[in-house]
Coordinates of C-alpha atoms in Angstrom, one line a residue:
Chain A
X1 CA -78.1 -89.6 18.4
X2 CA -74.9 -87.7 19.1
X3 CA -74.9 -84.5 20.3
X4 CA -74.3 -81.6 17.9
X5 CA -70.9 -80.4 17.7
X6 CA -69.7 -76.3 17.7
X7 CA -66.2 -75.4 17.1
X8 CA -64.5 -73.9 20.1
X9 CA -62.0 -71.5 20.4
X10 CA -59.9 -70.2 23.0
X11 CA -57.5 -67.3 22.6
X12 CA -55.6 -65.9 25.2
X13 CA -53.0 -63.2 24.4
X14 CA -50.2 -65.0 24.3
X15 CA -50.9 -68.3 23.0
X16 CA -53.8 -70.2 21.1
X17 CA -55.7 -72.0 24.8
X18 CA -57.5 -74.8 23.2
X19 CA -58.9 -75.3 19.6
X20 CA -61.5 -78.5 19.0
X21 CA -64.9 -79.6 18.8
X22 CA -66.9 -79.7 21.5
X23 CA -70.9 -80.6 22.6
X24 CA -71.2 -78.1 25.2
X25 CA -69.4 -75.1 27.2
X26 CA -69.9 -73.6 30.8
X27 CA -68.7 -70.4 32.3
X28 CA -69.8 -67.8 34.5
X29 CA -70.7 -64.3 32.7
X30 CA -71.7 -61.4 34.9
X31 CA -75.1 -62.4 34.6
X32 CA -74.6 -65.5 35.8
X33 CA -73.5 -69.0 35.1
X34 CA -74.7 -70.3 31.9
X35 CA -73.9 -73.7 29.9
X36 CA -74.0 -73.2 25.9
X37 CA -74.8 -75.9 23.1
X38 CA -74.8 -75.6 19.6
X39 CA -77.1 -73.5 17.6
X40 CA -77.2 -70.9 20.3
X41 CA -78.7 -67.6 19.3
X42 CA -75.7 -65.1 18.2
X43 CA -74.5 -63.3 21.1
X44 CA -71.6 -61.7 23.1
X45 CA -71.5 -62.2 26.9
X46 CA -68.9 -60.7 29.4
X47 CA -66.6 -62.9 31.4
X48 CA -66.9 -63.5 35.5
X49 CA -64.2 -65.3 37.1
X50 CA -65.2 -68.7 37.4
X51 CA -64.6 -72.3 36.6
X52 CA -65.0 -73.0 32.7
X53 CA -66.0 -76.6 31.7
X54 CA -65.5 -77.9 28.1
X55 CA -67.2 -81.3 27.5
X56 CA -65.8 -82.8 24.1
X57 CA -67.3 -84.8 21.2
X58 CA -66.8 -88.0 23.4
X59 CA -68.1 -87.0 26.7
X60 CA -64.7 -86.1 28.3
X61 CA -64.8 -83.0 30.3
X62 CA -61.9 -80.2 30.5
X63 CA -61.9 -78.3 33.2
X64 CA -60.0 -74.3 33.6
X65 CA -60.3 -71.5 35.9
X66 CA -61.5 -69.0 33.5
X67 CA -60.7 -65.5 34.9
X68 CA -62.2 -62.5 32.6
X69 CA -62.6 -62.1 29.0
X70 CA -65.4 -62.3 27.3
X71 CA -67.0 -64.6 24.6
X72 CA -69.0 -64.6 20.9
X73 CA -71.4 -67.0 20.3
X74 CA -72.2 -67.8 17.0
X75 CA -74.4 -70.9 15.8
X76 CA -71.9 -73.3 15.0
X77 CA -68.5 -71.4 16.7
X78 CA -67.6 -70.2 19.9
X79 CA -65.0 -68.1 20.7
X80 CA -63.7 -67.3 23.7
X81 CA -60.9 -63.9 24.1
X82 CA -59.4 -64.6 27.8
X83 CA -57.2 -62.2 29.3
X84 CA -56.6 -64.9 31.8
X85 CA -56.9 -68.6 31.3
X86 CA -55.2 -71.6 33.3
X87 CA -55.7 -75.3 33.1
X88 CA -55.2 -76.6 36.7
X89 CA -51.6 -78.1 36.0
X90 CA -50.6 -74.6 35.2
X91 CA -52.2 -73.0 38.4
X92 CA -49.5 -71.1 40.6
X93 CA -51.1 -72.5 44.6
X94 CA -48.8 -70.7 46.1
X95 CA -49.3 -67.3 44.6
X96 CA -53.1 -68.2 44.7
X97 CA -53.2 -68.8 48.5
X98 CA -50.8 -65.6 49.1
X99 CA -53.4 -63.6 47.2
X100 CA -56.0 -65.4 49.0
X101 CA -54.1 -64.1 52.5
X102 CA -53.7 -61.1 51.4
X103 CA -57.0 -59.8 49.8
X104 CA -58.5 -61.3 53.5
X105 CA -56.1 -59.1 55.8
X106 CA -57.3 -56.3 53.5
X107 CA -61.2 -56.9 53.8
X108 CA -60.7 -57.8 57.4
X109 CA -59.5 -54.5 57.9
X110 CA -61.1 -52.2 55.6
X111 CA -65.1 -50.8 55.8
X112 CA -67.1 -51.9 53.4
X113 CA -68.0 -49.6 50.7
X114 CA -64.5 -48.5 49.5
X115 CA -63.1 -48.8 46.3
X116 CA -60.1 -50.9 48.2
X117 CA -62.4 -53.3 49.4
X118 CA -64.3 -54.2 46.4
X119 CA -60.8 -55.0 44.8
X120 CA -60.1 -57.1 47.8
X121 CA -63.6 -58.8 46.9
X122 CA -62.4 -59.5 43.8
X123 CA -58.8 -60.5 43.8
X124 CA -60.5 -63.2 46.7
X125 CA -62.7 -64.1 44.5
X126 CA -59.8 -64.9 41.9
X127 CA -57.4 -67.2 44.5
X128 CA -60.4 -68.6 45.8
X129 CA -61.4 -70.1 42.1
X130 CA -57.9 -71.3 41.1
X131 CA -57.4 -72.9 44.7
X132 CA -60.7 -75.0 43.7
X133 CA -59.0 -77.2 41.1
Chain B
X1 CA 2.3 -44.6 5.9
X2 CA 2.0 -46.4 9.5
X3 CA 3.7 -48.6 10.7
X4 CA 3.7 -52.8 10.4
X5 CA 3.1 -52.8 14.2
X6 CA 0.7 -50.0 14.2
X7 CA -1.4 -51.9 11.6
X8 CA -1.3 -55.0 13.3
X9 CA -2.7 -53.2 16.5
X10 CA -5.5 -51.8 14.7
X11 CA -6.4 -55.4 12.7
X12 CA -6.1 -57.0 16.0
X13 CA -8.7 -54.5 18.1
X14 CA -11.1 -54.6 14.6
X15 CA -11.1 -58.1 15.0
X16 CA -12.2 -58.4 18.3
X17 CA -15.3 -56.1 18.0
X18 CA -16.2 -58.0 14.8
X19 CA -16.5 -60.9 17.1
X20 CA -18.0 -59.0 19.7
X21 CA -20.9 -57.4 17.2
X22 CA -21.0 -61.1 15.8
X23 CA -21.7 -62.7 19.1
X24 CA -24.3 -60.1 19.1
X25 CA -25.8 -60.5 16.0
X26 CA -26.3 -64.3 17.4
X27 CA -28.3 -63.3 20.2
X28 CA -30.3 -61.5 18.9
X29 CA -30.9 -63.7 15.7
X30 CA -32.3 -66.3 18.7
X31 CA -34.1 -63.6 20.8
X32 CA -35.9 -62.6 17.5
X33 CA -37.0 -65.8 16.6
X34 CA -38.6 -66.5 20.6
X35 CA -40.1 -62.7 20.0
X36 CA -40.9 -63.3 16.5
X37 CA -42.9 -66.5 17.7
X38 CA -44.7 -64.8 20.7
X39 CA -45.9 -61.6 18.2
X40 CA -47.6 -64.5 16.1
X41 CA -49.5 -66.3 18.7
X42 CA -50.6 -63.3 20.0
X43 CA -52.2 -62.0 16.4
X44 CA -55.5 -64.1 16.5
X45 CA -56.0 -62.3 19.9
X46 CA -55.9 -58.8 18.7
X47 CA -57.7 -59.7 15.3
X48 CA -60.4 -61.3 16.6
X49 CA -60.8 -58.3 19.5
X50 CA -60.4 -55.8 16.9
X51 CA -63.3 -57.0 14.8
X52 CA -65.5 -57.8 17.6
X53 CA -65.0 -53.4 19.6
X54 CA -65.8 -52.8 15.5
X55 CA -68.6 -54.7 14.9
X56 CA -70.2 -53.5 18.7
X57 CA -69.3 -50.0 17.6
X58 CA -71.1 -50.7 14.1
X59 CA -73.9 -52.0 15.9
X60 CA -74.6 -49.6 18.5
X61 CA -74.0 -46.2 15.9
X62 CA -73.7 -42.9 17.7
X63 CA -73.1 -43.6 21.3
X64 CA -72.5 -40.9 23.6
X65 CA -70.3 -43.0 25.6
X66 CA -67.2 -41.5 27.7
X67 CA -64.8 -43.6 25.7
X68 CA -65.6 -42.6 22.4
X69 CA -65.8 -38.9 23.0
X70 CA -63.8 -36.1 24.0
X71 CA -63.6 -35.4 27.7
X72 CA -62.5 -31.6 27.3
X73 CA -59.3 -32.3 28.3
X74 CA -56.4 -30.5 26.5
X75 CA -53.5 -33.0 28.6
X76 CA -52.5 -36.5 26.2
X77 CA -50.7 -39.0 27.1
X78 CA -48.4 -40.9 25.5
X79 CA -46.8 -44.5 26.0
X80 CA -43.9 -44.9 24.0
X81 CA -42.2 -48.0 23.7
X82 CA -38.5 -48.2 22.7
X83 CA -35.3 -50.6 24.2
X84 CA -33.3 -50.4 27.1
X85 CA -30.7 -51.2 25.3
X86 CA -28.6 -49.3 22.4
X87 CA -26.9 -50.6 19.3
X88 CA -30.0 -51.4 17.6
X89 CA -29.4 -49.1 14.7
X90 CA -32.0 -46.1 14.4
X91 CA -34.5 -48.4 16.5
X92 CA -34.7 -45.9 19.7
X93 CA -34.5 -42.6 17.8
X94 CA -37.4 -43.6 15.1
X95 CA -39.6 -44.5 17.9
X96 CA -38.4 -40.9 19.7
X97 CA -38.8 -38.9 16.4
X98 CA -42.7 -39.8 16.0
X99 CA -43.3 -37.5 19.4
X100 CA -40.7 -34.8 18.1
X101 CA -41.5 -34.3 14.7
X102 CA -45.3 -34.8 15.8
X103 CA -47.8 -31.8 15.8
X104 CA -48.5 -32.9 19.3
X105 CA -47.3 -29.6 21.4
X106 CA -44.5 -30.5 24.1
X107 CA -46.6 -29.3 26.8
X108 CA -49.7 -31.1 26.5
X109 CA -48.1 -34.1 26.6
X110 CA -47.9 -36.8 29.6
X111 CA -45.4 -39.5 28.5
X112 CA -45.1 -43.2 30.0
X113 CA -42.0 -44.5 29.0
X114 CA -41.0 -48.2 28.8
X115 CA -37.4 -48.4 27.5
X116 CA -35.1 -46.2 28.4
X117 CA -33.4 -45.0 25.0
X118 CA -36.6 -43.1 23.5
X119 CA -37.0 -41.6 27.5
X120 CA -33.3 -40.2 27.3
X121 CA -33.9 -38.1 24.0
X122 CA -37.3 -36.9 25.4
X123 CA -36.0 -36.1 28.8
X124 CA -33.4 -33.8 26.9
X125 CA -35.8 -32.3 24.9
X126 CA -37.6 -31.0 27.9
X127 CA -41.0 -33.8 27.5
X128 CA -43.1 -34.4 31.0
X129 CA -42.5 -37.7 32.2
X130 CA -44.8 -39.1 34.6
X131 CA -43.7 -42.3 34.8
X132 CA -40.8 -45.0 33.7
X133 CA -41.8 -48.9 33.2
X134 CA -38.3 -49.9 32.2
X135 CA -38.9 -53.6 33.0
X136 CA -41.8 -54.2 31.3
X137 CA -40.1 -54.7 27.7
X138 CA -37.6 -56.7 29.2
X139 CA -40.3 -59.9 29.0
X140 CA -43.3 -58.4 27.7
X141 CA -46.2 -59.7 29.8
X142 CA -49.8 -59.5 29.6
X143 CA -50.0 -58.7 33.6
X144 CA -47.8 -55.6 33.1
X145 CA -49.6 -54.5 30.0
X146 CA -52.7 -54.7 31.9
X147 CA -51.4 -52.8 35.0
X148 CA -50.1 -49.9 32.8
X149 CA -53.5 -50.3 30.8
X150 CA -55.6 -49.7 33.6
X151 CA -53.8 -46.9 35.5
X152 CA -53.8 -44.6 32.7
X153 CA -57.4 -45.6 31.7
X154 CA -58.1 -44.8 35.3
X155 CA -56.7 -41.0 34.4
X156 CA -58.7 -40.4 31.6
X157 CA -62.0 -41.6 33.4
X158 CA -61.3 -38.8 36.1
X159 CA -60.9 -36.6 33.6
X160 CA -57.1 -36.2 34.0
X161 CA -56.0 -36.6 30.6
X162 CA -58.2 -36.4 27.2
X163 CA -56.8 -38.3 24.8
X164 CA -54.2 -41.7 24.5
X165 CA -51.9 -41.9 22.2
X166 CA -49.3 -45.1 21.4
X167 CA -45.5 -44.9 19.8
X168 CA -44.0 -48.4 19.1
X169 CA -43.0 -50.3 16.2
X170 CA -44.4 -52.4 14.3
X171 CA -43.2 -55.7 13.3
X172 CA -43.9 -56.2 9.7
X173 CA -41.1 -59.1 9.1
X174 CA -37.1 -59.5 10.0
X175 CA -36.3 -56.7 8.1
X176 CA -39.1 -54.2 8.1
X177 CA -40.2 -52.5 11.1
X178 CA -42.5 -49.6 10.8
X179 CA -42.4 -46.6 14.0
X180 CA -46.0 -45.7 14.6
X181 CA -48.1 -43.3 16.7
X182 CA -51.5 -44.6 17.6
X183 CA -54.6 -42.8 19.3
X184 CA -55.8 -45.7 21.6
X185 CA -59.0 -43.2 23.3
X186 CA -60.8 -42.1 22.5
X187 CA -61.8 -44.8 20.6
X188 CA -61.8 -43.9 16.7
X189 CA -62.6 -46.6 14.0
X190 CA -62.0 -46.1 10.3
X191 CA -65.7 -46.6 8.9
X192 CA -64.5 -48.7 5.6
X193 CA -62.5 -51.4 8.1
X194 CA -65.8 -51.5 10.1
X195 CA -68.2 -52.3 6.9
X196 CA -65.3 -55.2 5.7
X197 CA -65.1 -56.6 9.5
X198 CA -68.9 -57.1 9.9
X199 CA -69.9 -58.2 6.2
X200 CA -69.7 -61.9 6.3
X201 CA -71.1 -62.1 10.1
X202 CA -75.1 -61.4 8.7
X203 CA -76.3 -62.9 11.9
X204 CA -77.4 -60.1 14.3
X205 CA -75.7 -60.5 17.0
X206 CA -77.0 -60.3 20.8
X207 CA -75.3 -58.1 23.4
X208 CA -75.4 -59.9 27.5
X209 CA -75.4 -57.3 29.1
X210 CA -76.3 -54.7 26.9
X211 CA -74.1 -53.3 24.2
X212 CA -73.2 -50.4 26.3
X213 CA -72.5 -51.9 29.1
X214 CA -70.6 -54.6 27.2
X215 CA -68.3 -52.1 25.9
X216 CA -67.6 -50.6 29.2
X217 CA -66.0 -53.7 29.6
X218 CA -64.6 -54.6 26.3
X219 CA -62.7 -51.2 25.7
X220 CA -60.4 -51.4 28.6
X221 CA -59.5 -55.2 27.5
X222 CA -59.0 -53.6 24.0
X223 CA -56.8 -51.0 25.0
X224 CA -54.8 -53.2 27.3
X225 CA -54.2 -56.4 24.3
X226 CA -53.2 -53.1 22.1
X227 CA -51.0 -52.2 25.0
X228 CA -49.3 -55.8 25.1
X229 CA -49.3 -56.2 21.4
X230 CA -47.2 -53.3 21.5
X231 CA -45.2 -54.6 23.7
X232 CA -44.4 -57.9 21.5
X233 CA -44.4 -56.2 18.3
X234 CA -41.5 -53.7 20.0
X235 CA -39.4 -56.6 22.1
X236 CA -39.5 -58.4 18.0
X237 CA -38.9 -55.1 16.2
X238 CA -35.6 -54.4 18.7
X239 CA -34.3 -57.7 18.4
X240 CA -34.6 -57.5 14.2
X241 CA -33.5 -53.7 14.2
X242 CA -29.9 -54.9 16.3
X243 CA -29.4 -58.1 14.2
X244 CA -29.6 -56.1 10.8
X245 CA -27.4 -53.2 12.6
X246 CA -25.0 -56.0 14.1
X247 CA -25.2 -57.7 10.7
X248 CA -24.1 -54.5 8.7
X249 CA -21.3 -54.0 11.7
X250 CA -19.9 -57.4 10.9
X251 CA -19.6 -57.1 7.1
X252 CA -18.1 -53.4 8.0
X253 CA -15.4 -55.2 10.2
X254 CA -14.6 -57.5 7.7
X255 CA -14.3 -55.3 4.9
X256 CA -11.9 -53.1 7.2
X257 CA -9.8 -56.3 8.0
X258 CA -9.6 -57.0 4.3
X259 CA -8.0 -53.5 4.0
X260 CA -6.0 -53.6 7.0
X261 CA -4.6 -57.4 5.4
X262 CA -3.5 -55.7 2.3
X263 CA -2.0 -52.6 4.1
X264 CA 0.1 -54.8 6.4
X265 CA 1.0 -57.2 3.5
X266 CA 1.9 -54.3 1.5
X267 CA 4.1 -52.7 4.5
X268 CA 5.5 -55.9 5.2
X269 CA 6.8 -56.6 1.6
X270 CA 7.8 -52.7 1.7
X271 CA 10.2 -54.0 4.6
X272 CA 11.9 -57.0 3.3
X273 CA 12.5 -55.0 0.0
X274 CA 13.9 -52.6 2.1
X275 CA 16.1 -54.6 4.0
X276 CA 17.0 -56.4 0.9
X277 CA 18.0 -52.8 -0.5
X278 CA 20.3 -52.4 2.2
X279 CA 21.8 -55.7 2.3
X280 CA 22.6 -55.6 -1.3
X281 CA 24.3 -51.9 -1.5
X282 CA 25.6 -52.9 1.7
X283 CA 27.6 -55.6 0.4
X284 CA 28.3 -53.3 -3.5
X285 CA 30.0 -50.8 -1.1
X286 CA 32.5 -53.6 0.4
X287 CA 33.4 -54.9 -3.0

C-alpha cells in the first residue's frame, strides 16, 4: 500500500519554497530532530537550523538547509514559515565558509559564557549546515 | 505678447522635461511591476504568520508575557518608511504627516528612518533620530528587515523603549496606496479578526515547546516579516505613487505644448500678416 500523502507547504518571505505532496518531512525543531507523516497530531514546533528532508509521493528525496522558522502541523497539511530556506544549488560556499572563519576566530578568542560567544555558536552552527550539502 | 523666438524657447525646454518625466514614468512602470510581484509572493508569508501569532494568542488567553504588555516605558519608537528619492507626488510627505499630525508627543518619540525624504521633514521639525537605514529600501531584503527587527526588539527587552510603532504605505493596487501607522509591540490583536482566523481550524492545536515559549520565538519573526512587508509594500507604493505623478506630469507637458503650438502659430501668422501689411502699403506709397 502506498504511503499516505499530506500537502506540504513551504513559505519563505519572499517567494513560495516548494508546494506538493509529500509521504514524509524531517527537520530539526529545538527539541530535537523529528521526521513527520501524515495524520500527525495538530501541532506547532519551532525551527533549529538544520538539514530539512522532503521525501515525495514517489520516494524521491529533496534535500534544503532549513535555517529557522517554524512549522504547523495539521493532519493532512504541513506548513512550514522559513525565514531562511536554501536548496543546495542556491547555497552561497563562499559566504558560508567566511562565516564559518569568522564565527571560529571569534569563539577561539572569546570566554565562554558571553552573549558574543553564543552568537558565534550559532552563526557556526549556520555555515557549518549549508557547507554540508 | 512674447515673442516667436521666446515661445519657441519655452516649447523647446517643455519638451525636453516631458521626455525626461516620460522616461521616468517608464521606469518606474517596470520597477512597479518587479515590486508589485515581490509584495505578492510575499503575502501568503504574512497571512499565514498572522493567523498562526492570532490563533497562539487565542489559545493561550491572558498571558502576562513581556511582549504583550506594557513595560512602563514612556519612550516609542518609530520606523518610518518613505523613498530616497523625490518626485513621487505626495508619497514622502503622507508617510511624514502620519507622525506630525499624530497624537504621538515629539518627545517621546525615537524614530528609525529608512528613506531619506520622510527623515528630512522630521529632522526639521525637531523629531529624535536615532538611526538612518537609507539602503535598506533600495532592494528590500529580508536580512535587513531582520537586522533592524532585532536591534530595536533588543531595546524594548531592556526596557529602553515601551512601545513600537510602524509608518509605511500600504500597497492596495497601482493606484491606491494607503499611509499607515501601526503599533507592532506590544503586541495587540483585534478580538473579532482572532475569532474569524481560528474558526475553521477546530482541531486543538499542540504547542512544541510550550505556547509561551513558542511565542517568545514567534513574535520576533512576526515583527520582523511585518518589518519586511513594510518594506515591499513601500519600495511598490513609491514606484506606483512616481508613475501616477510622472503620468499626470506628462499629460501637463503636453497640454502646455498644445498651448505653446497655438501661441507660436498664432504669433507666427501675426508676423507674415504683418510683413504682408508692410509690403503692401509699402508698395501703395510708391504708386
Amino acid at each position: 500500500m502506498a504511503e499516505k500523502q499530506f500537502k506540504l507547504e513551504i513559505i519563505s518571505p519572499d517567494r513560495l519554497f516548494y508546494d506538493g505532496a509529500a509521504t514524509m518531512v524531517e527537520y530539526k525543531t529545538t527539541e530535537g530532530e523529528v521526521g513527520v507523516y501524515a495524520d500527525h497530531v495538530a501541532m506547532t514546533q519551532i525551527i533549529a537550523p538544520g538539514k530539512l528532508t522532503i521525501t515525495e509521493a514517489d520516494g524521491t528525496k529533496k534535500e534544503a538547509a532549513l535555517i529557522s522558522g517554524f512549522v504547523e502541523i495539521l493532519a493532512d497539511k504541513i506548513t512550514i514559515l522559513a525565514e531562511t530556506v536554501e536548496w543546495p544549488d542556491d547555497i552561497d560556499k563562499e559566504r558560508a565558509e567566511a562565516a564559518k572563519k569568522r564565527a571560529e576566530e571569534r569563539l577561539a578568542k572569546k570566554d565562554s559564557g558571553s552573549i558574543d560567544v553564543a552568537r558565534a555558536e550559532l552563526a557556526l552552527q549556520r555555515a557549518l549546515i549549508r557547507l554540508s550539502f | 505678447m512674447p515673442s516667436m523666438i521666446d515661445i519657441k524657447r519655452r516649447k523647446a525646454s517643455v519638451t525636453s522635461t516631458q521626455q525626461i518625466t516620460k522616461a521616468m514614468k517608464l521606469v518606474s512602470t517596470v520597477k512597479l511591476q518587479k515590486a508589485r510581484g515581490r509584495a505578492e509572493q510575499s503575502k501568503p508569508y504574512f497571512d499565514k504568520m498572522y493567523a498562526t501569532v492570532t490563533s497562539i494568542l487565542k489559545k493561550s488567553g491572558n498571558l502576562n508575557h513581556p511582549y504583550l504588555t506594557d513595560n512602563g516605558s514612556t519612550k516609542k519608537a518609530v520606523i518610518i518608511v518613505s523613498s530616497n528619492r523625490g518626485l513621487a507626488g505626495g508619497y514622502n510627505s503622507n508617510v511624514a504627516k502620519l507622525l506630525t499630525e499624530s497624537d504621538l508627543k515629539v518627545e517621546d518619540l525615537e524614530i528609525y528612518g529608512v528613506g531619506k525624504k520622510a527623515i528630512e521633514t522630521l529632522d526639521r521639525k525637531g523629531y529624535n533620530i536615532v538611526k538612518e537605514c537609507h539602503d535598506m529600501i533600495e532592494e528590500p531584503n529580508y536580512g535587513d528587515a531582520m537586522n533592524l527587527g532585532k536591534e530595536i526588539l533588543a531595546r524594548f527587552a531592556a526596557g529602553e523603549i515601551g512601545e513600537i510603532y510602524l509608518a509605511y504605505t500600504q500597497f492596495k493596487n497601482t493606484v491606491v496606496h494607503i499611509p499607515t501607522l501601526v503599533k507592532l509591540l506590544p503586541v495587540e490583536f483585534d478580538e473579532t479578526a482572532v475569532e474569524e482566523n481560528t474558526e475553521d481550524t477546530k482541531t486543538p492545536m499542540n504547542y512544541e515547546p510550550e505556547a509561551e515559549e513558542s511565542l517568545d520565538m514567534i513574535i520576533p519573526k512576526y515583527v520582523c516579516s511585518l518589518i519586511y512587508g513594510a518594506f515591499v509594500e513601500a519600495h511598490a507604493s513609491e514606484n506606483g505613487a512616481r508613475m501616477q505623478a510622472m503620468d499626470s506630469a506628462t499629460s501637463n507637458a503636453e497640454e502646455l505644448i498644445e498651448k505653446l503650438t497655438l501661441q507660436y502659430n498664432r504669433a507666427r501668422q501675426g508676423s507674415i500678416t504683418q510683413e504682408l501689411t508692410e509690403i503692401i502699403s509699402g508698395a501703395e506709397a510708391l504708386n
